[in-house]
């Protein structure tokens, strides 16, 4: 025996750490959703609250799926939650875009980017559910493409979001992207848990951006 769980490439200790890192994310995401609703409900625009709920739910879905995937030993059930985990990444990226596109950008730019990102997420879900070869690398490429698609709306975004919000948005994207290197570094012990911490950091930074800049700017309009 090599200490690996089921068909996973992680050791038993690694899986415990993998699960714990994102279990913390579940707790933070649930509390975050409550805060998002309480902050956005003050707005006259129902779309502000809906956008924040989508963001919060996408956080809960990803971190719950990831925690269950890394906590379950039964191979078949584990495989199901592995798919949920990967789908959750796509939904979180699109969910994160939602408040920025529908609250911050609004108008043509906002709705156009909202449609593009959610369409890419839908395409990614199809890829995840398929049996294509190299679909993991295809999905990772899609994560990066979706994550930095906001660049096309740089000008209107800079005009609508304060400098502090732009900094948090950029640092969050950097955290998500920087973590991919550790995800791919499979020879490094606990590389997946390290990646989880980068993902968690990216989520916290983007959450702070939405709570402290995106929604307040909307309320001030």
PDB file of C-alpha atoms in Angstrom, residues 45-181:
ATOM      1  CA  UNK A  45     -32.043  47.662  -7.761  1.00  0.00           C
ATOM      2  CA  UNK A  46     -33.181  44.069  -7.236  1.00  0.00           C
ATOM      3  CA  UNK A  47     -30.499  43.092  -9.753  1.00  0.00           C
ATOM      4  CA  UNK A  48     -27.839  44.111  -7.231  1.00  0.00           C
ATOM      5  CA  UNK A  49     -29.109  41.576  -4.710  1.00  0.00           C
ATOM      6  CA  UNK A  50     -29.619  38.875  -7.350  1.00  0.00           C
ATOM      7  CA  UNK A  51     -26.057  39.391  -8.606  1.00  0.00           C
ATOM      8  CA  UNK A  52     -24.650  39.112  -5.084  1.00  0.00           C
ATOM      9  CA  UNK A  53     -26.687  35.977  -4.380  1.00  0.00           C
ATOM     10  CA  UNK A  54     -25.360  34.352  -7.572  1.00  0.00           C
ATOM     11  CA  UNK A  55     -21.819  35.193  -6.484  1.00  0.00           C
ATOM     12  CA  UNK A  56     -22.386  33.863  -2.960  1.00  0.00           C
ATOM     13  CA  UNK A  57     -24.075  30.654  -4.091  1.00  0.00           C
ATOM     14  CA  UNK A  58     -21.280  29.965  -6.588  1.00  0.00           C
ATOM     15  CA  UNK A  59     -18.769  30.269  -3.734  1.00  0.00           C
ATOM     16  CA  UNK A  60     -20.725  27.823  -1.579  1.00  0.00           C
ATOM     17  CA  UNK A  61     -21.147  25.355  -4.453  1.00  0.00           C
ATOM     18  CA  UNK A  62     -17.452  25.278  -5.314  1.00  0.00           C
ATOM     19  CA  UNK A  63     -16.118  24.981  -1.775  1.00  0.00           C
ATOM     20  CA  UNK A  64     -18.749  22.407  -0.765  1.00  0.00           C
ATOM     21  CA  UNK A  65     -18.074  20.272  -3.846  1.00  0.00           C
ATOM     22  CA  UNK A  66     -14.323  20.481  -3.328  1.00  0.00           C
ATOM     23  CA  UNK A  67     -14.573  19.608   0.366  1.00  0.00           C
ATOM     24  CA  UNK A  68     -16.771  16.583  -0.312  1.00  0.00           C
ATOM     25  CA  UNK A  69     -14.557  15.424  -3.177  1.00  0.00           C
ATOM     26  CA  UNK A  70     -11.466  15.419  -0.994  1.00  0.00           C
ATOM     27  CA  UNK A  71     -13.267  13.951   2.042  1.00  0.00           C
ATOM     28  CA  UNK A  72     -14.944  10.933   0.423  1.00  0.00           C
ATOM     29  CA  UNK A  73     -13.024   7.680  -0.072  1.00  0.00           C
ATOM     30  CA  UNK A  74     -15.523   5.668  -2.139  1.00  0.00           C
ATOM     31  CA  UNK A  75     -14.136   5.854  -5.719  1.00  0.00           C
ATOM     32  CA  UNK A  76     -17.423   6.196  -7.619  1.00  0.00           C
ATOM     33  CA  UNK A  77     -18.876   8.873  -5.354  1.00  0.00           C
ATOM     34  CA  UNK A  78     -15.500  10.608  -5.252  1.00  0.00           C
ATOM     35  CA  UNK A  79     -15.466  10.739  -9.057  1.00  0.00           C
ATOM     36  CA  UNK A  80     -18.900  12.383  -9.081  1.00  0.00           C
ATOM     37  CA  UNK A  81     -17.817  15.110  -6.681  1.00  0.00           C
ATOM     38  CA  UNK A  82     -14.594  15.564  -8.637  1.00  0.00           C
ATOM     39  CA  UNK A  83     -16.749  16.524 -11.616  1.00  0.00           C
ATOM     40  CA  UNK A  84     -18.835  18.820  -9.387  1.00  0.00           C
ATOM     41  CA  UNK A  85     -15.586  20.368  -8.151  1.00  0.00           C
ATOM     42  CA  UNK A  86     -14.403  21.143 -11.678  1.00  0.00           C
ATOM     43  CA  UNK A  87     -17.820  22.426 -12.730  1.00  0.00           C
ATOM     44  CA  UNK A  88     -17.831  24.548  -9.584  1.00  0.00           C
ATOM     45  CA  UNK A  89     -14.677  26.352 -10.708  1.00  0.00           C
ATOM     46  CA  UNK A  90     -16.403  27.397 -13.930  1.00  0.00           C
ATOM     47  CA  UNK A  91     -19.515  28.501 -12.066  1.00  0.00           C
ATOM     48  CA  UNK A  92     -17.456  30.457  -9.535  1.00  0.00           C
ATOM     49  CA  UNK A  93     -15.625  32.368 -12.258  1.00  0.00           C
ATOM     50  CA  UNK A  94     -18.917  33.253 -13.944  1.00  0.00           C
ATOM     51  CA  UNK A  95     -20.537  33.926 -10.571  1.00  0.00           C
ATOM     52  CA  UNK A  96     -17.722  36.290  -9.622  1.00  0.00           C
ATOM     53  CA  UNK A  97     -18.163  38.187 -12.877  1.00  0.00           C
ATOM     54  CA  UNK A  98     -21.872  38.675 -12.236  1.00  0.00           C
ATOM     55  CA  UNK A  99     -21.741  41.580  -9.734  1.00  0.00           C
ATOM     56  CA  UNK A 100     -18.965  43.279 -11.691  1.00  0.00           C
ATOM     57  CA  UNK A 101     -20.858  43.066 -14.974  1.00  0.00           C
ATOM     58  CA  UNK A 102     -24.407  43.745 -13.784  1.00  0.00           C
ATOM     59  CA  UNK A 103     -23.677  46.167 -10.928  1.00  0.00           C
ATOM     60  CA  UNK A 104     -20.422  47.920 -11.828  1.00  0.00           C
ATOM     61  CA  UNK A 105     -20.408  47.958 -15.635  1.00  0.00           C
ATOM     62  CA  UNK A 106     -24.139  47.689 -16.373  1.00  0.00           C
ATOM     63  CA  UNK A 107     -25.379  48.730 -19.824  1.00  0.00           C
ATOM     64  CA  UNK A 108     -24.105  47.193 -23.047  1.00  0.00           C
ATOM     65  CA  UNK A 109     -20.636  46.375 -21.729  1.00  0.00           C
ATOM     66  CA  UNK A 110     -21.982  44.701 -18.620  1.00  0.00           C
ATOM     67  CA  UNK A 111     -24.609  42.554 -20.287  1.00  0.00           C
ATOM     68  CA  UNK A 112     -22.313  41.643 -23.181  1.00  0.00           C
ATOM     69  CA  UNK A 113     -19.512  40.458 -20.882  1.00  0.00           C
ATOM     70  CA  UNK A 114     -22.033  38.711 -18.631  1.00  0.00           C
ATOM     71  CA  UNK A 115     -23.342  36.753 -21.621  1.00  0.00           C
ATOM     72  CA  UNK A 116     -19.878  35.870 -22.917  1.00  0.00           C
ATOM     73  CA  UNK A 117     -18.570  34.606 -19.582  1.00  0.00           C
ATOM     74  CA  UNK A 118     -21.641  32.539 -18.757  1.00  0.00           C
ATOM     75  CA  UNK A 119     -21.592  31.079 -22.290  1.00  0.00           C
ATOM     76  CA  UNK A 120     -17.960  30.073 -21.790  1.00  0.00           C
ATOM     77  CA  UNK A 121     -18.900  28.553 -18.427  1.00  0.00           C
ATOM     78  CA  UNK A 122     -21.653  26.524 -20.102  1.00  0.00           C
ATOM     79  CA  UNK A 123     -19.187  25.340 -22.750  1.00  0.00           C
ATOM     80  CA  UNK A 124     -16.771  24.393 -19.998  1.00  0.00           C
ATOM     81  CA  UNK A 125     -19.423  22.347 -18.212  1.00  0.00           C
ATOM     82  CA  UNK A 126     -20.019  20.432 -21.452  1.00  0.00           C
ATOM     83  CA  UNK A 127     -16.280  19.742 -21.683  1.00  0.00           C
ATOM     84  CA  UNK A 128     -16.170  18.552 -18.060  1.00  0.00           C
ATOM     85  CA  UNK A 129     -19.067  16.161 -18.653  1.00  0.00           C
ATOM     86  CA  UNK A 130     -17.511  14.816 -21.859  1.00  0.00           C
ATOM     87  CA  UNK A 131     -14.953  12.069 -22.370  1.00  0.00           C
ATOM     88  CA  UNK A 132     -12.575  14.190 -24.429  1.00  0.00           C
ATOM     89  CA  UNK A 133      -8.860  13.523 -24.176  1.00  0.00           C
ATOM     90  CA  UNK A 134      -6.818  16.234 -22.460  1.00  0.00           C
ATOM     91  CA  UNK A 135     -10.023  17.843 -21.198  1.00  0.00           C
ATOM     92  CA  UNK A 136      -8.252  18.883 -17.983  1.00  0.00           C
ATOM     93  CA  UNK A 137      -5.834  21.125 -19.862  1.00  0.00           C
ATOM     94  CA  UNK A 138      -8.719  22.407 -21.973  1.00  0.00           C
ATOM     95  CA  UNK A 139     -10.583  23.324 -18.802  1.00  0.00           C
ATOM     96  CA  UNK A 140      -7.568  25.022 -17.220  1.00  0.00           C
ATOM     97  CA  UNK A 141      -7.078  27.076 -20.385  1.00  0.00           C
ATOM     98  CA  UNK A 142     -10.738  28.035 -20.211  1.00  0.00           C
ATOM     99  CA  UNK A 143     -10.369  29.057 -16.551  1.00  0.00           C
ATOM    100  CA  UNK A 144      -7.580  31.471 -17.469  1.00  0.00           C
ATOM    101  CA  UNK A 145      -9.421  32.799 -20.537  1.00  0.00           C
ATOM    102  CA  UNK A 146     -12.572  33.439 -18.524  1.00  0.00           C
ATOM    103  CA  UNK A 147     -10.678  34.844 -15.582  1.00  0.00           C
ATOM    104  CA  UNK A 148      -8.915  37.536 -17.570  1.00  0.00           C
ATOM    105  CA  UNK A 149     -11.714  38.298 -20.056  1.00  0.00           C
ATOM    106  CA  UNK A 150     -12.431  41.391 -17.964  1.00  0.00           C
ATOM    107  CA  UNK A 151      -9.436  43.019 -19.678  1.00  0.00           C
ATOM    108  CA  UNK A 152     -11.606  43.777 -22.727  1.00  0.00           C
ATOM    109  CA  UNK A 153     -13.676  46.095 -20.530  1.00  0.00           C
ATOM    110  CA  UNK A 154     -10.700  47.815 -18.909  1.00  0.00           C
ATOM    111  CA  UNK A 155     -11.706  51.361 -19.867  1.00  0.00           C
ATOM    112  CA  UNK A 156     -15.319  51.294 -18.574  1.00  0.00           C
ATOM    113  CA  UNK A 157     -14.229  49.290 -15.526  1.00  0.00           C
ATOM    114  CA  UNK A 158     -11.571  51.852 -14.597  1.00  0.00           C
ATOM    115  CA  UNK A 159     -14.178  54.578 -14.931  1.00  0.00           C
ATOM    116  CA  UNK A 160     -16.744  52.795 -12.735  1.00  0.00           C
ATOM    117  CA  UNK A 161     -14.670  51.159  -9.972  1.00  0.00           C
ATOM    118  CA  UNK A 162     -12.528  53.056  -7.408  1.00  0.00           C
ATOM    119  CA  UNK A 163      -8.774  52.423  -7.283  1.00  0.00           C
ATOM    120  CA  UNK A 164      -9.065  50.272  -4.156  1.00  0.00           C
ATOM    121  CA  UNK A 165     -11.595  48.041  -5.862  1.00  0.00           C
ATOM    122  CA  UNK A 166      -9.451  47.736  -8.982  1.00  0.00           C
ATOM    123  CA  UNK A 167      -6.496  46.696  -6.833  1.00  0.00           C
ATOM    124  CA  UNK A 168      -8.503  43.997  -5.034  1.00  0.00           C
ATOM    125  CA  UNK A 169      -9.907  42.765  -8.347  1.00  0.00           C
ATOM    126  CA  UNK A 170      -6.427  42.529  -9.882  1.00  0.00           C
ATOM    127  CA  UNK A 171      -4.853  40.867  -6.837  1.00  0.00           C
ATOM    128  CA  UNK A 172      -7.680  38.327  -6.731  1.00  0.00           C
ATOM    129  CA  UNK A 173      -7.123  37.431 -10.366  1.00  0.00           C
ATOM    130  CA  UNK A 174      -3.395  37.184  -9.704  1.00  0.00           C
ATOM    131  CA  UNK A 175      -4.005  34.813  -6.779  1.00  0.00           C
ATOM    132  CA  UNK A 176      -6.203  32.518  -8.854  1.00  0.00           C
ATOM    133  CA  UNK A 177      -3.748  32.490 -11.764  1.00  0.00           C
ATOM    134  CA  UNK A 178      -0.648  32.125  -9.604  1.00  0.00           C
ATOM    135  CA  UNK A 179      -2.113  29.078  -7.922  1.00  0.00           C
ATOM    136  CA  UNK A 180      -2.343  27.166 -11.202  1.00  0.00           C
ATOM    137  CA  UNK A 181       1.418  26.645 -11.147  1.00  0.00           C
TER     138      UNK A 181
END
